Coordinates of C-alpha atoms and ligand atoms in Angstrom, one line a residue:
M1 CA -35.3 17.3 6.7
K2 CA -32.0 16.6 4.5
D3 CA -34.3 15.0 1.5
L4 CA -36.5 18.5 1.8
F5 CA -35.2 18.9 -2.0
D6 CA -34.8 15.2 -3.1
L7 CA -37.0 14.9 -5.9
Q8 CA -36.2 10.8 -6.5
G9 CA -39.5 9.2 -7.2
K10 CA -41.3 12.2 -9.1
R11 CA -41.6 13.0 -12.6
A12 CA -41.6 15.6 -14.1
L13 CA -43.2 17.4 -17.7
I14 CA -41.1 20.1 -18.6
T15 CA -43.1 21.9 -22.3
G16 CA -40.8 23.5 -24.1
S17 CA -37.6 21.5 -22.8
T18 CA -35.5 21.1 -26.5
R19 CA -33.4 24.0 -25.6
G20 CA -32.9 26.9 -23.5
I21 CA -34.4 27.6 -19.8
G22 CA -36.4 24.3 -20.4
L23 CA -33.8 22.3 -21.3
L24 CA -31.8 23.4 -18.1
L25 CA -34.6 23.4 -16.2
A26 CA -35.1 19.5 -17.0
N27 CA -31.2 19.1 -16.5
G28 CA -31.9 20.2 -12.8
L29 CA -34.7 18.6 -11.8
A30 CA -32.9 15.4 -13.1
E31 CA -29.9 15.8 -11.5
Y32 CA -31.9 16.1 -8.3
G33 CA -33.5 12.7 -8.8
A34 CA -36.9 13.3 -10.7
E35 CA -37.8 11.7 -14.0
V36 CA -38.2 14.2 -17.3
I37 CA -40.6 14.3 -19.7
I38 CA -39.2 16.7 -22.8
N39 CA -42.0 18.3 -24.8
G40 CA -41.5 20.6 -28.1
T41 CA -43.0 20.8 -31.3
N42 CA -39.9 19.4 -33.2
R43 CA -40.3 15.8 -32.7
E44 CA -36.5 14.8 -33.7
K45 CA -35.2 17.7 -31.5
A46 CA -37.5 16.1 -28.2
L47 CA -36.3 12.3 -29.1
A48 CA -32.5 14.0 -29.4
V49 CA -32.4 15.5 -26.0
A50 CA -34.2 12.6 -24.8
E51 CA -31.6 10.4 -25.8
E52 CA -29.0 12.6 -24.4
L53 CA -30.5 12.7 -20.6
K54 CA -30.6 9.2 -21.0
Q55 CA -27.0 8.7 -22.1
K56 CA -26.4 10.6 -19.0
G57 CA -27.7 8.3 -16.4
F58 CA -31.2 10.2 -16.0
K59 CA -34.6 8.6 -16.6
A60 CA -36.2 10.5 -19.3
H61 CA -39.0 10.5 -22.2
A62 CA -39.8 12.6 -25.1
V63 CA -43.7 13.9 -25.6
P64 CA -43.7 16.5 -28.4
F65 CA -46.3 18.1 -28.8
D66 CA -48.1 21.4 -29.4
V67 CA -49.1 23.5 -26.3
T68 CA -51.4 25.5 -27.5
N69 CA -53.5 22.7 -29.2
K70 CA -55.9 21.7 -26.8
E71 CA -56.9 18.4 -28.4
E72 CA -52.9 17.5 -28.9
I73 CA -52.7 18.4 -24.7
E74 CA -55.6 16.2 -24.0
K75 CA -54.5 13.6 -26.0
N76 CA -51.1 13.3 -24.7
I77 CA -51.2 14.2 -21.2
A78 CA -53.6 10.8 -20.9
L79 CA -50.7 9.1 -22.7
I80 CA -48.1 10.0 -20.2
E81 CA -50.4 9.1 -17.2
Q82 CA -51.3 6.2 -18.5
E83 CA -48.0 4.9 -20.3
I84 CA -45.9 6.5 -18.4
G85 CA -47.3 7.6 -15.3
P86 CA -48.3 10.1 -12.9
I87 CA -47.0 13.7 -13.6
D88 CA -46.0 14.9 -10.0
I89 CA -44.4 18.3 -11.2
L90 CA -45.3 20.2 -14.5
V91 CA -43.1 23.3 -16.0
N92 CA -45.1 25.3 -17.8
N93 CA -41.9 26.5 -19.6
A94 CA -42.6 26.9 -23.2
G95 CA -42.9 30.6 -24.6
I96 CA -42.1 32.9 -27.8
Q97 CA -41.4 36.0 -28.3
R98 CA -41.9 38.8 -31.1
R99 CA -40.5 42.5 -31.7
H100 CA -42.5 45.2 -33.0
P101 CA -43.8 48.7 -32.2
I102 CA -47.1 48.5 -30.2
L103 CA -48.8 50.6 -33.3
E104 CA -47.8 48.0 -36.2
F105 CA -47.7 44.7 -34.3
P106 CA -49.2 42.0 -36.7
E107 CA -52.8 40.7 -35.1
Q108 CA -51.3 37.2 -35.7
D109 CA -48.4 37.8 -33.8
W110 CA -50.3 38.4 -30.9
D111 CA -52.5 35.7 -31.5
D112 CA -49.2 33.3 -31.3
I113 CA -48.1 35.1 -28.2
I114 CA -50.7 34.7 -26.4
N115 CA -51.4 31.3 -27.1
T116 CA -47.8 29.9 -26.9
N117 CA -47.6 32.1 -23.5
Q118 CA -50.8 32.2 -21.8
K119 CA -53.7 30.4 -23.2
A120 CA -51.5 27.3 -23.0
V121 CA -50.3 27.9 -19.4
F122 CA -54.0 27.7 -18.8
L123 CA -55.1 24.4 -20.6
M124 CA -52.1 22.7 -19.1
I125 CA -53.2 23.4 -15.6
Q126 CA -56.7 22.4 -16.9
A127 CA -55.2 18.6 -18.5
V128 CA -52.7 17.8 -16.2
G129 CA -54.4 19.6 -13.0
K130 CA -57.7 17.2 -13.2
Y131 CA -55.2 14.0 -12.3
M132 CA -53.2 15.8 -9.7
V133 CA -56.6 17.0 -8.2
Q134 CA -57.4 13.1 -7.7
R135 CA -54.0 12.2 -6.3
R136 CA -54.8 15.5 -3.9
A137 CA -51.0 16.4 -5.0
G138 CA -48.9 18.1 -7.5
K139 CA -46.4 20.9 -7.9
I140 CA -46.8 23.2 -10.9
I141 CA -44.6 25.6 -12.0
N142 CA -45.4 28.7 -14.4
I143 CA -42.1 30.7 -16.1
G144 CA -42.8 34.3 -15.7
S145 CA -40.6 37.0 -16.7
M146 CA -39.7 40.4 -15.7
Q147 CA -42.6 41.2 -18.3
S148 CA -44.8 40.4 -15.8
E149 CA -44.3 43.1 -13.8
L150 CA -42.1 45.5 -16.1
G151 CA -43.3 46.8 -19.8
R152 CA -40.8 47.4 -22.5
D153 CA -40.4 48.6 -25.9
T154 CA -41.6 46.3 -28.8
I155 CA -43.0 43.6 -26.5
T156 CA -46.2 44.4 -25.3
P157 CA -48.1 40.9 -26.2
Y158 CA -45.4 39.5 -24.6
A159 CA -45.8 41.6 -21.6
A160 CA -49.4 41.1 -21.5
S161 CA -48.8 37.2 -21.6
K162 CA -46.3 37.4 -18.9
G163 CA -48.9 39.3 -16.9
A164 CA -51.2 37.3 -17.1
V165 CA -48.7 34.3 -16.1
K166 CA -48.8 36.0 -13.0
M167 CA -52.9 36.2 -12.4
I168 CA -52.9 32.7 -14.0
T169 CA -50.3 31.5 -11.2
R170 CA -52.5 33.2 -8.5
G171 CA -56.1 32.3 -9.6
A172 CA -54.9 28.2 -10.1
C173 CA -53.2 28.5 -6.2
V174 CA -56.4 30.0 -5.1
E175 CA -58.3 27.2 -6.7
L176 CA -56.2 24.2 -6.2
A177 CA -54.6 24.6 -3.1
R178 CA -57.0 22.9 -1.0
Y179 CA -55.9 19.9 -3.1
N180 CA -52.6 19.7 -2.1
I181 CA -51.5 21.5 -4.9
Q182 CA -48.8 24.0 -4.8
V183 CA -48.7 26.5 -8.3
N184 CA -45.8 29.3 -8.5
G185 CA -44.0 30.9 -10.9
I186 CA -40.2 31.4 -11.9
A187 CA -39.2 34.9 -12.9
P188 CA -36.8 34.9 -14.9
G189 CA -34.6 38.2 -15.3
Y190 CA -32.5 38.5 -18.6
F191 CA -30.6 34.7 -19.5
K192 CA -28.2 34.2 -22.0
T193 CA -30.6 31.9 -24.2
E194 CA -31.8 31.8 -27.9
L195 CA -34.5 33.8 -27.2
T196 CA -32.5 36.4 -26.3
Q197 CA -29.5 36.0 -28.5
P198 CA -30.5 39.6 -30.4
L199 CA -30.6 41.3 -27.0
V200 CA -27.1 39.6 -26.3
D201 CA -25.5 40.6 -29.3
N202 CA -27.0 43.9 -29.3
Q203 CA -23.7 46.1 -27.2
Q204 CA -25.9 49.0 -26.3
F205 CA -28.5 46.6 -24.9
T206 CA -26.0 44.8 -23.1
Q207 CA -24.3 48.0 -21.9
W208 CA -27.9 49.0 -20.6
L209 CA -29.0 45.7 -19.0
C210 CA -25.7 45.4 -16.7
Q211 CA -25.8 49.0 -15.6
R212 CA -29.8 48.4 -15.2
T213 CA -29.4 44.9 -12.7
P214 CA -28.0 45.6 -9.7
A215 CA -25.7 42.1 -9.9
N216 CA -24.3 44.2 -13.6
R217 CA -24.2 41.3 -15.4
W218 CA -26.4 38.6 -17.6
G219 CA -27.7 35.3 -15.8
N220 CA -26.6 32.3 -16.5
P221 CA -29.2 29.9 -17.0
D222 CA -28.1 27.4 -14.8
E223 CA -28.7 29.9 -12.2
L224 CA -32.2 29.0 -12.4
I225 CA -31.8 25.7 -11.2
G226 CA -32.2 25.9 -7.6
S227 CA -35.6 27.8 -7.6
A228 CA -36.9 25.3 -10.2
V229 CA -35.6 22.6 -7.5
F230 CA -36.8 24.5 -4.2
L231 CA -40.6 25.1 -6.3
A232 CA -40.7 21.2 -7.0
S233 CA -39.9 19.8 -4.2
K234 CA -41.4 19.0 -0.4
A235 CA -39.5 21.8 0.7
S236 CA -41.9 24.7 -1.0
D237 CA -45.2 22.6 0.7
F238 CA -46.6 25.8 2.3
V239 CA -45.3 28.1 -0.8
N240 CA -48.1 28.9 -2.8
G241 CA -49.3 31.7 -5.7
H242 CA -45.6 33.0 -6.0
L243 CA -43.8 34.4 -8.5
L244 CA -39.8 33.8 -7.7
F245 CA -37.7 36.5 -9.7
V246 CA -34.3 35.3 -10.1
D247 CA -33.3 38.5 -11.7
G248 CA -29.9 39.8 -10.4
G249 CA -32.0 42.6 -8.0
M250 CA -33.1 44.1 -11.0
L251 CA -37.1 44.5 -9.9
A252 CA -35.9 45.9 -6.7
A253 CA -34.1 48.9 -8.4
V254 CA -35.1 51.8 -10.2
Ligands
NDP1 P1 -35.9 29.5 -26.2 O1 -36.8 29.9 -27.9 O2 -34.6 28.7 -26.2 O3 -37.0 27.9 -26.2 C1 -38.2 27.7 -26.5 C2 -38.5 26.4 -26.0 O4 -40.1 26.5 -26.1 C3 -38.2 25.7 -27.8 O5 -38.1 23.9 -26.7 C4 -39.7 25.0 -28.1 O6 -39.3 24.4 -28.9 C5 -40.5 24.8 -27.0 N1 -41.7 25.6 -28.0 C6 -42.1 26.9 -28.4 N2 -43.5 27.1 -28.9 C7 -43.8 25.9 -28.6 C8 -45.3 24.9 -28.3 N3 -45.8 25.8 -29.0 N4 -45.2 24.2 -27.6 C9 -44.7 23.1 -27.1 N5 -43.2 23.8 -27.2 C10 -42.7 24.9 -28.1 O7 -36.8 29.9 -24.8 P2 -36.1 30.3 -23.8 O8 -35.6 29.0 -23.0 O9 -35.3 31.5 -23.5 O10 -37.8 30.6 -22.5 C11 -38.2 29.6 -22.1 C12 -39.2 30.2 -21.2 O11 -38.5 31.5 -20.1 C13 -40.4 31.1 -22.0 O12 -41.6 31.2 -21.5 C14 -39.8 32.6 -22.0 O13 -40.8 33.6 -22.0 C15 -39.1 32.7 -20.5 N6 -38.2 33.6 -20.2 C16 -37.0 33.4 -21.1 C17 -36.3 34.5 -20.7 C18 -35.1 34.6 -21.1 O14 -34.0 35.9 -20.7 N7 -34.5 33.6 -21.9 C19 -36.5 36.0 -19.6 C20 -37.9 35.5 -18.8 C21 -38.7 34.4 -19.1 P3 -39.9 24.1 -30.3 O15 -39.2 25.0 -31.5 O16 -39.7 22.4 -30.6 O17 -41.2 24.0 -30.6

């Protein structure tokens, strides 16, 4: 039972892993033994990040592609499967944020958010899922958010996309569990990353957040690693369709 969390011999593709939460998760999964595949749209950055991981002694590759582009997804997933090896763990992490009041929200921003945060999760599950089904094994982890459950000023499209991530997780679980594929999600509370930098810098927001969160603080991104290792490993083989909130208790509190 001691190897329940061991990821030796497993290969993980983490979308959007050139910085922020994705990079943290890539490091975390690698620490537990996984070979990791770094992704983002910025090719040079992905190559540099994979190189840094290799310097640390981890097995890492860079496969940059745009997760909103079905053709690019299919081409690159086939390339990984054939030239690097089977994807055992897929972490759908790539995501973007745009903020505008709902009545003024530009249509293009809505499309970009939905395409990146929602449709890409679906397309990635289709592309990687078909290989996992053949092998009758796979772990899929979708990154949700507090906005999978809660609304907030100026980010309605983001909340819509993250609510959908919850339901894609459940739907994919229902259809893929019979093939020994576990599809779960992690819903981070508020973590300090580039994406949330404008909020971190906003004193008023930070004060509100600390009062609103039972833990009274921002989350540190490395506090997400345990959940990712759990959902990527044998330890979670009968956990399916679940969205694990890592939020310092925020969702539990009014
Ligand atoms: P960052 O902005 O720090 O990083 C986003 C990553 O996604 C980058 O690696 C970026 O690389 C990549 N990316 C963006 N668009 C695409 C695309 N079309 N194709 C491929 N890669 C892409 O974000 P965070 O680390 O903060 O967020 C990561 C995830 O966690 C998101 O899904 C976010 O919604 C979620 N989240 C974050 C929270 C937080 O507090 N930060 C809280 C709750 C959820 P590149 O620029 O090269 O494309």
